[in-house]
Amino acid sequence: QVQVVESGGGLVQPGGSLRLSCQVSGFTLDYYLVAWFRQAPGKEREGILCMGRGGGTYSADSVKGRFTISRDNAKNTVYLQMNSLKPEDTAVYYCAGKWDGDVAGCPYDYGMDYWGKGTLVTVPS
C-alpha cells in the first residue's frame, strides 16, 4: 500500500527553524526526483525545492539560502530544513515525487507521480 506522510509542521516564530519530513512507503525513493511545494492562503501552489537522484538540487528564489532539501533513501524519507522563517513562509507544505525526473525541469507544474496530503507551517507576523 502506497503511503506518503508529511510531518513536522506547526507554529514557529519569525527567525526560527523547522524541519519537515516526508516518509513514503509501498515503493522506494531511489529512482525518484523528490520535491517540496507549498501553497499559501489565497495563492497558487509554488514549487520551492527539488532534488534529483544524483543529488542535484533546485531552489526557488523565495527560499534560496534559507531552505534545504535532503533525502535518505535508506529510510525512504525526504526532509525540508527551513531556517530564518518569515511570515510569508506561512503555507501548507507538500512533498511530491517524479519517477526519473530531471532537476533541469524543476519546478514541475504537473506530472508528479505522488503527493503527500500536506502539513501546515505558520509563522505569525
Backbone as a ProteinNet text record, in pm:
[ID]
protein_1_A
[PRIMARY]
QVQVVESGGGLVQPGGSLRLSCQVSGFTLDYYLVAWFRQAPGKEREGILCMGRGGGTYSADSVKGRFTISRDNAKNTVYLQMNSLKPEDTAVYYCAGKWDGDVAGCPYDYGMDYWGKGTLVTVPS
[TERTIARY]
85	0	89.1	62.2	140.6	92.7	185.6	153.9	262.2	219.5	310.5	265.8	349	307.1	408.8	361.8	444.7	424.7	527.2	517.3	613.2	593.2	684.6	633.3	516.8	463	419.2	392.3	348.7	366	358.8	373.8	517.7	578.8	716.8	729.8	804.4	822.4	914.6	896.5	986.1	1132.9	1212.4	1353.9	1385.1	1283.9	1302.5	1325.1	1338.7	1365.3	1266.2	1250.7	1160.3	1210.2	1195.1	1228.8	1106.2	1072.6	963.7	1020.1	942.6	978.7	868.5	906.7	810.9	853.5	777.7	811.7	716.4	772.6	692.2	704.7	601.8	603.1	527.2	558.8	494.3	573	676.8	767.1	897.5	1001.1	1130.4	1157.5	1223.9	1252.8	1372.6	1444.1	1573.5	1567.8	1461.4	1456.6	1371.2	1342.9	1255.8	1330.9	1290.9	1320.1	1221.1	1269.9	1180.6	1171.7	1059.2	1034.6	945.6	954.3	863.3	792.5	663.5	579.2	513.6	461.9	383.2	270.9	166.4	54.4	12.4	32.9	-6.3	-153.7	-217.4	-359.6	-384.4	-478.6	-515.4	-416.6	-315.6	-214.6	-205.2	-140.4	-121.4	-9	-13.5	91.2	225	328.1	462.4	558.8	633.3	739	862.5	913.2	1021.6	1154.9	1155	1279.8	1264	1371.9	1378.1	1514.2	1516.7	1644.5	1636.1	1730	1733	1798.5	1797.3	1855.8	2004.5	2070.1	2214.3	2252	2154.6	2181.2	2175.3	2161.4	2146.4	2018.9	2021.6	1907.3	1865.3	1743.1	1686.1	1622.7	1642.3	1577.5	1513.6	1389.8	1323.9	1388.4	1385.5	1446	1387.1	1260.1	1191.6	1247.4	1316.4	1367.4	1518.6	1581.7	1723.8	1804.8	1894.3	1978.6	1915.2	1786.9	1717.7	1664.3	1618.1	1558.5	1650.3	1652.3	1734.7	1655.2	1667.5	1607	1715	1679	1769.9	1687.8	1757.9	1687.1	1770	1702	1764.4	1691.4	1747.6	1679.3	1664.8	1759	1751.2	1629.3	1591	1473.4	1349.8	1365.9	1253.7	1193.1	1279.8	1235.3	1304.7	1226.6	1275.6	1255.9	1351.3	1345.7	1344.1	1284.5	1289.3	1332.1	1453.8	1504.4	1477.4	1403.6	1365.1	1426.9	1506.3	1570.5	1527.9	1548.7	1517.4	1376.3	1283	1144.4	1083.7	998.4	932.1	780.8	703.6	557.5	510.3	579.4	537.7	567.5	632.7	651.9	532.5	436.5	316.4	245.6	223.6	165.1	145.1	71.2	68.6	180	262.3	377.6	349.3	379.2	354.2	483.3	500.5	609.3	551.6	635.8	594.4	716	689.3	799.9	764.3	867.3	850.2	952.2	902.1	990.1	1085.4	1214	1319	1312.1	1267	1258.7	1395	1402.1	1524.9	1517.9	1621.9	1623.3	1611.9	1659.9	1651.7	1507.1	1413	1272.5	1201.3	1272.7	1211.3	1191.5	1088.1	984.7	880.3	836.7	738.5	599.4	531.4	394.3	294.9	336.3	247.5	331	264.3	333.3	402.8	379.2	436.3	361.6	435.4	376.5	317.1	359.2	295.9	294.2	199.5	183.9	149.6	200.6	152.8	29.4	-30	-152.3	-123.5	0.3	38.2	46.6	131	143.1	152.2	82.8	72.9	188.2	249.6	352.1	299.7	300.1	250.6	360.3	388.3	486.9	412.6	380.1	299.5	378.1	303.7	368.5	373.4
-118.6	0	124.3	213.7	335.6	439.2	491.9	599.3	706	830.8	945	1034.3	1049.5	1118.2	1225.6	1350.1	1460.9	1480.1	1530.3	1561.7	1674.6	1733.8	1836.6	1978.2	1997.2	2131.6	2184.3	2313.8	2374.1	2523.7	2580.7	2724.4	2754.5	2848.1	2884.9	3036.4	3096.7	3241.7	3286.6	3408.4	3460.2	3447	3404.6	3381.4	3241.9	3165.1	3030.5	2928.5	2804.7	2693.8	2581.4	2503	2388.2	2286.8	2159.9	2055.6	1970	1963	1876.7	1744.9	1639.6	1507.8	1457.2	1376.6	1313.2	1168.2	1079.9	938.1	868.3	790.9	716.2	567.8	495.2	350.5	289.7	166.8	99.4	107.7	191.2	200	260.5	252	304.5	436.8	527.1	659.4	662	551.3	551.2	613.5	589.5	634	758.3	826.1	942.1	1072.6	1171.7	1309	1345.4	1408.2	1444.8	1596.4	1642.9	1786.8	1830.1	1958.2	2021.9	2136.2	2144.4	2252.5	2317.9	2436	2498.5	2579.9	2597.8	2680.5	2768.1	2896.1	2993.9	3028.8	3076.8	3112.3	3210.7	3176	3264	3271.3	3185.7	3189.4	3055.8	3057.5	2934.4	2851.1	2724.9	2634.5	2672.8	2665.7	2705.7	2590	2552.9	2454.9	2523.4	2480.1	2552.7	2479.3	2346.6	2271.2	2138.9	2097.5	1965.9	1904.7	1773.3	1703.2	1580.8	1569.3	1457.3	1335	1227	1102.3	1117.6	1200.6	1218.3	1321.9	1385.8	1484.5	1627.9	1650.7	1787.4	1848.7	1980	2045.1	2170	2207.6	2334	2401.9	2532.7	2611	2733.6	2758.3	2880.1	3000.9	3114.7	3235.5	3270.5	3239.1	3276	3204.1	3092.5	3015.1	2993.5	3040.1	3014	3070.6	2986.5	3028.4	3007.4	2976.7	2954.9	2812.9	2754.7	2621	2522.8	2398.8	2293.7	2165.1	2098.4	1967.5	1860.9	1749.5	1635.6	1508	1398.9	1272.1	1162.2	1064.6	944.4	827.5	778.2	671.5	545.7	520.8	401.9	407.2	527.9	545.8	583.8	594.1	635.2	766.6	859	983.7	1102.7	1207.9	1334.6	1440.1	1531.4	1634.1	1773.2	1865.1	2006.9	2082.3	2132.4	2212.7	2359.2	2424.1	2563.2	2648.9	2744.6	2836	2979.2	3066.6	3209.4	3228.7	3162.8	3165.6	3304.6	3334.5	3463.1	3441.5	3543.6	3529	3486.2	3531.5	3494.4	3348.3	3276.6	3133.2	3052.9	3118.9	3050.1	2985.7	2854.7	2780.8	2635.1	2565.4	2419.9	2367.8	2283.5	2228.9	2084.9	2057.2	1925.9	1865.8	1736.5	1667	1595.4	1575.5	1511.6	1448.1	1361.5	1297.6	1261.6	1254.8	1221.9	1116.3	1002.3	891.9	935.1	920.5	952.4	1097.3	1185.1	1325.8	1391.2	1496.8	1571.7	1703.5	1732.6	1857.6	1977.5	1964.6	2075	2114.9	2027.2	2057.7	2120.5	2137.9	2194	2344.6	2401.3	2328.8	2272.1	2151	2087.5	2141.4	2188.6	2235.7	2120.3	2008.4	1894.9	1768.8	1656.2	1531.3	1465.6	1514.4	1446.1	1314.3	1212.7	1079.9	1049.6	1121.8	1105.5	1238.5	1253	1373.2	1332.7	1408.4	1396.8	1483.7	1472.5	1547.7	1686	1711.1	1843.7	1857.6	1950.8	1985.9	2138	2194.5	2339.8	2396.1	2499	2576.1	2718.4	2766.9	2900.9	2983.3	3097.4	3191.5	3322.3	3355.9	3475.6	3602.9	3706	3835.8	3918.1
0	0	0	-93.8	-106.7	-5.3	70.2	164.1	157.3	165.9	167.2	281.5	381.8	503.2	540.6	539.1	585.9	735.8	800.9	943	975.2	1092.3	1139.6	1129.9	1074	1064.9	1200.7	1204.6	1329.7	1327.8	1447	1465.5	1505.9	1437.3	1468.2	1456.7	1544.3	1545	1431.3	1385.3	1280.9	1320.9	1225.9	1251.4	1298.8	1330.5	1380.7	1270.7	1313.6	1222.5	1243.8	1140.7	1145.8	1044.6	1074.3	977.5	950.7	825.5	781.4	730.9	750.5	699.4	609.1	514.9	424.2	409	469.4	461.5	367.3	277.3	182.6	213.5	180.6	196.6	80.4	51.8	-59.2	-188.5	-188.7	-302	-252.1	-335.1	-296	-366.2	-293.8	-349.2	-443	-452.2	-521.3	-660.5	-733.2	-872.7	-891.5	-782.2	-789.7	-770.3	-847.5	-812	-701.5	-596.4	-486.2	-477.6	-427.2	-429.7	-314	-284.6	-190.6	-260.8	-236.1	-283.7	-162.5	-183.4	-77.8	-138.9	-61.8	-104.7	10.8	-6.2	93.8	76	180.2	171	57.4	-29.6	-138.6	-252.9	-251.1	-356.1	-427.7	-543.6	-617.3	-554.4	-583.5	-535.9	-598.6	-518.8	-561.5	-538.5	-641.8	-625.3	-571.6	-457.6	-393.4	-395.3	-394.5	-390.1	-462.9	-528.3	-592.1	-563	-561.6	-555.6	-645.2	-735.8	-826.3	-764.9	-841.6	-793.2	-762.7	-840.7	-823.6	-720.8	-660.9	-557.6	-603.5	-733.2	-781.2	-727.3	-704.7	-644.3	-720.7	-697.6	-744.4	-623.4	-612.7	-507.5	-569.3	-533	-577.2	-509	-575.7	-519.4	-382.9	-365	-240.9	-118.1	-139.9	-25.4	-31.3	-137.7	-156.8	-40.9	10.5	122.1	258	261.1	389.6	404.4	294.8	298.2	226.5	276.1	215.5	206.5	94.1	76.9	90.7	152.3	160.5	156.2	133.5	122.2	187.1	243.2	296.8	232.7	125.1	51.9	136.2	223.8	309	400.8	438.6	523.8	443.9	311.4	226.3	274.6	308.7	369.4	303.9	286.8	233.9	342.6	351.6	454.7	393.3	466.2	431	555.5	553.1	663.1	631.9	719.4	699.3	809.3	770.7	864.8	833.8	929	911.8	858	921.1	871.1	882.7	784.9	775.5	772	806.2	798.4	659	554.8	419.4	385.5	475.3	456.3	506.9	567.7	613.4	495.3	503.9	392.1	434.2	351.6	360.1	270.8	327.1	255.7	215.3	89.1	32.2	-19.3	3.7	-64.3	-185.1	-282.3	-406.7	-471.3	-568.3	-637.2	-779	-861.1	-1002.5	-1039	-1088.1	-1123.9	-1234.4	-1207.1	-1303.8	-1351.5	-1264.7	-1302.3	-1314.4	-1392.5	-1418.1	-1342.5	-1265.9	-1190.2	-1283.9	-1404.6	-1501.3	-1529.4	-1501.9	-1526.2	-1407.6	-1296.3	-1175.8	-1192.3	-1134.6	-1060.9	-1156.6	-1128.8	-1215	-1181.9	-1282.6	-1264.6	-1272.8	-1328.3	-1345.2	-1357.9	-1352.9	-1381.6	-1265.3	-1143.4	-1028.6	-1007.4	-966.4	-955.1	-818.7	-717.4	-587.2	-514.9	-425.7	-343.7	-200.9	-107.1	28.7	48.3	165.7	193.5	249.5	284.5	328.7	479.6	520.1	661.7	671.5	767.4	779.1	860.5	804.7	875.7	891.2	1013.6	1041.8	1107.8	1047	1101.9	1125.1	1247.5	1273.4	1247.8	1211.1	1187.8	1314.4
[MASK]
+++++++++++++++++++++++++++++++++++++++++++++++++++++++++++++++++++++++++++++++++++++++++++++++++++++++++++++++++++++++++++++

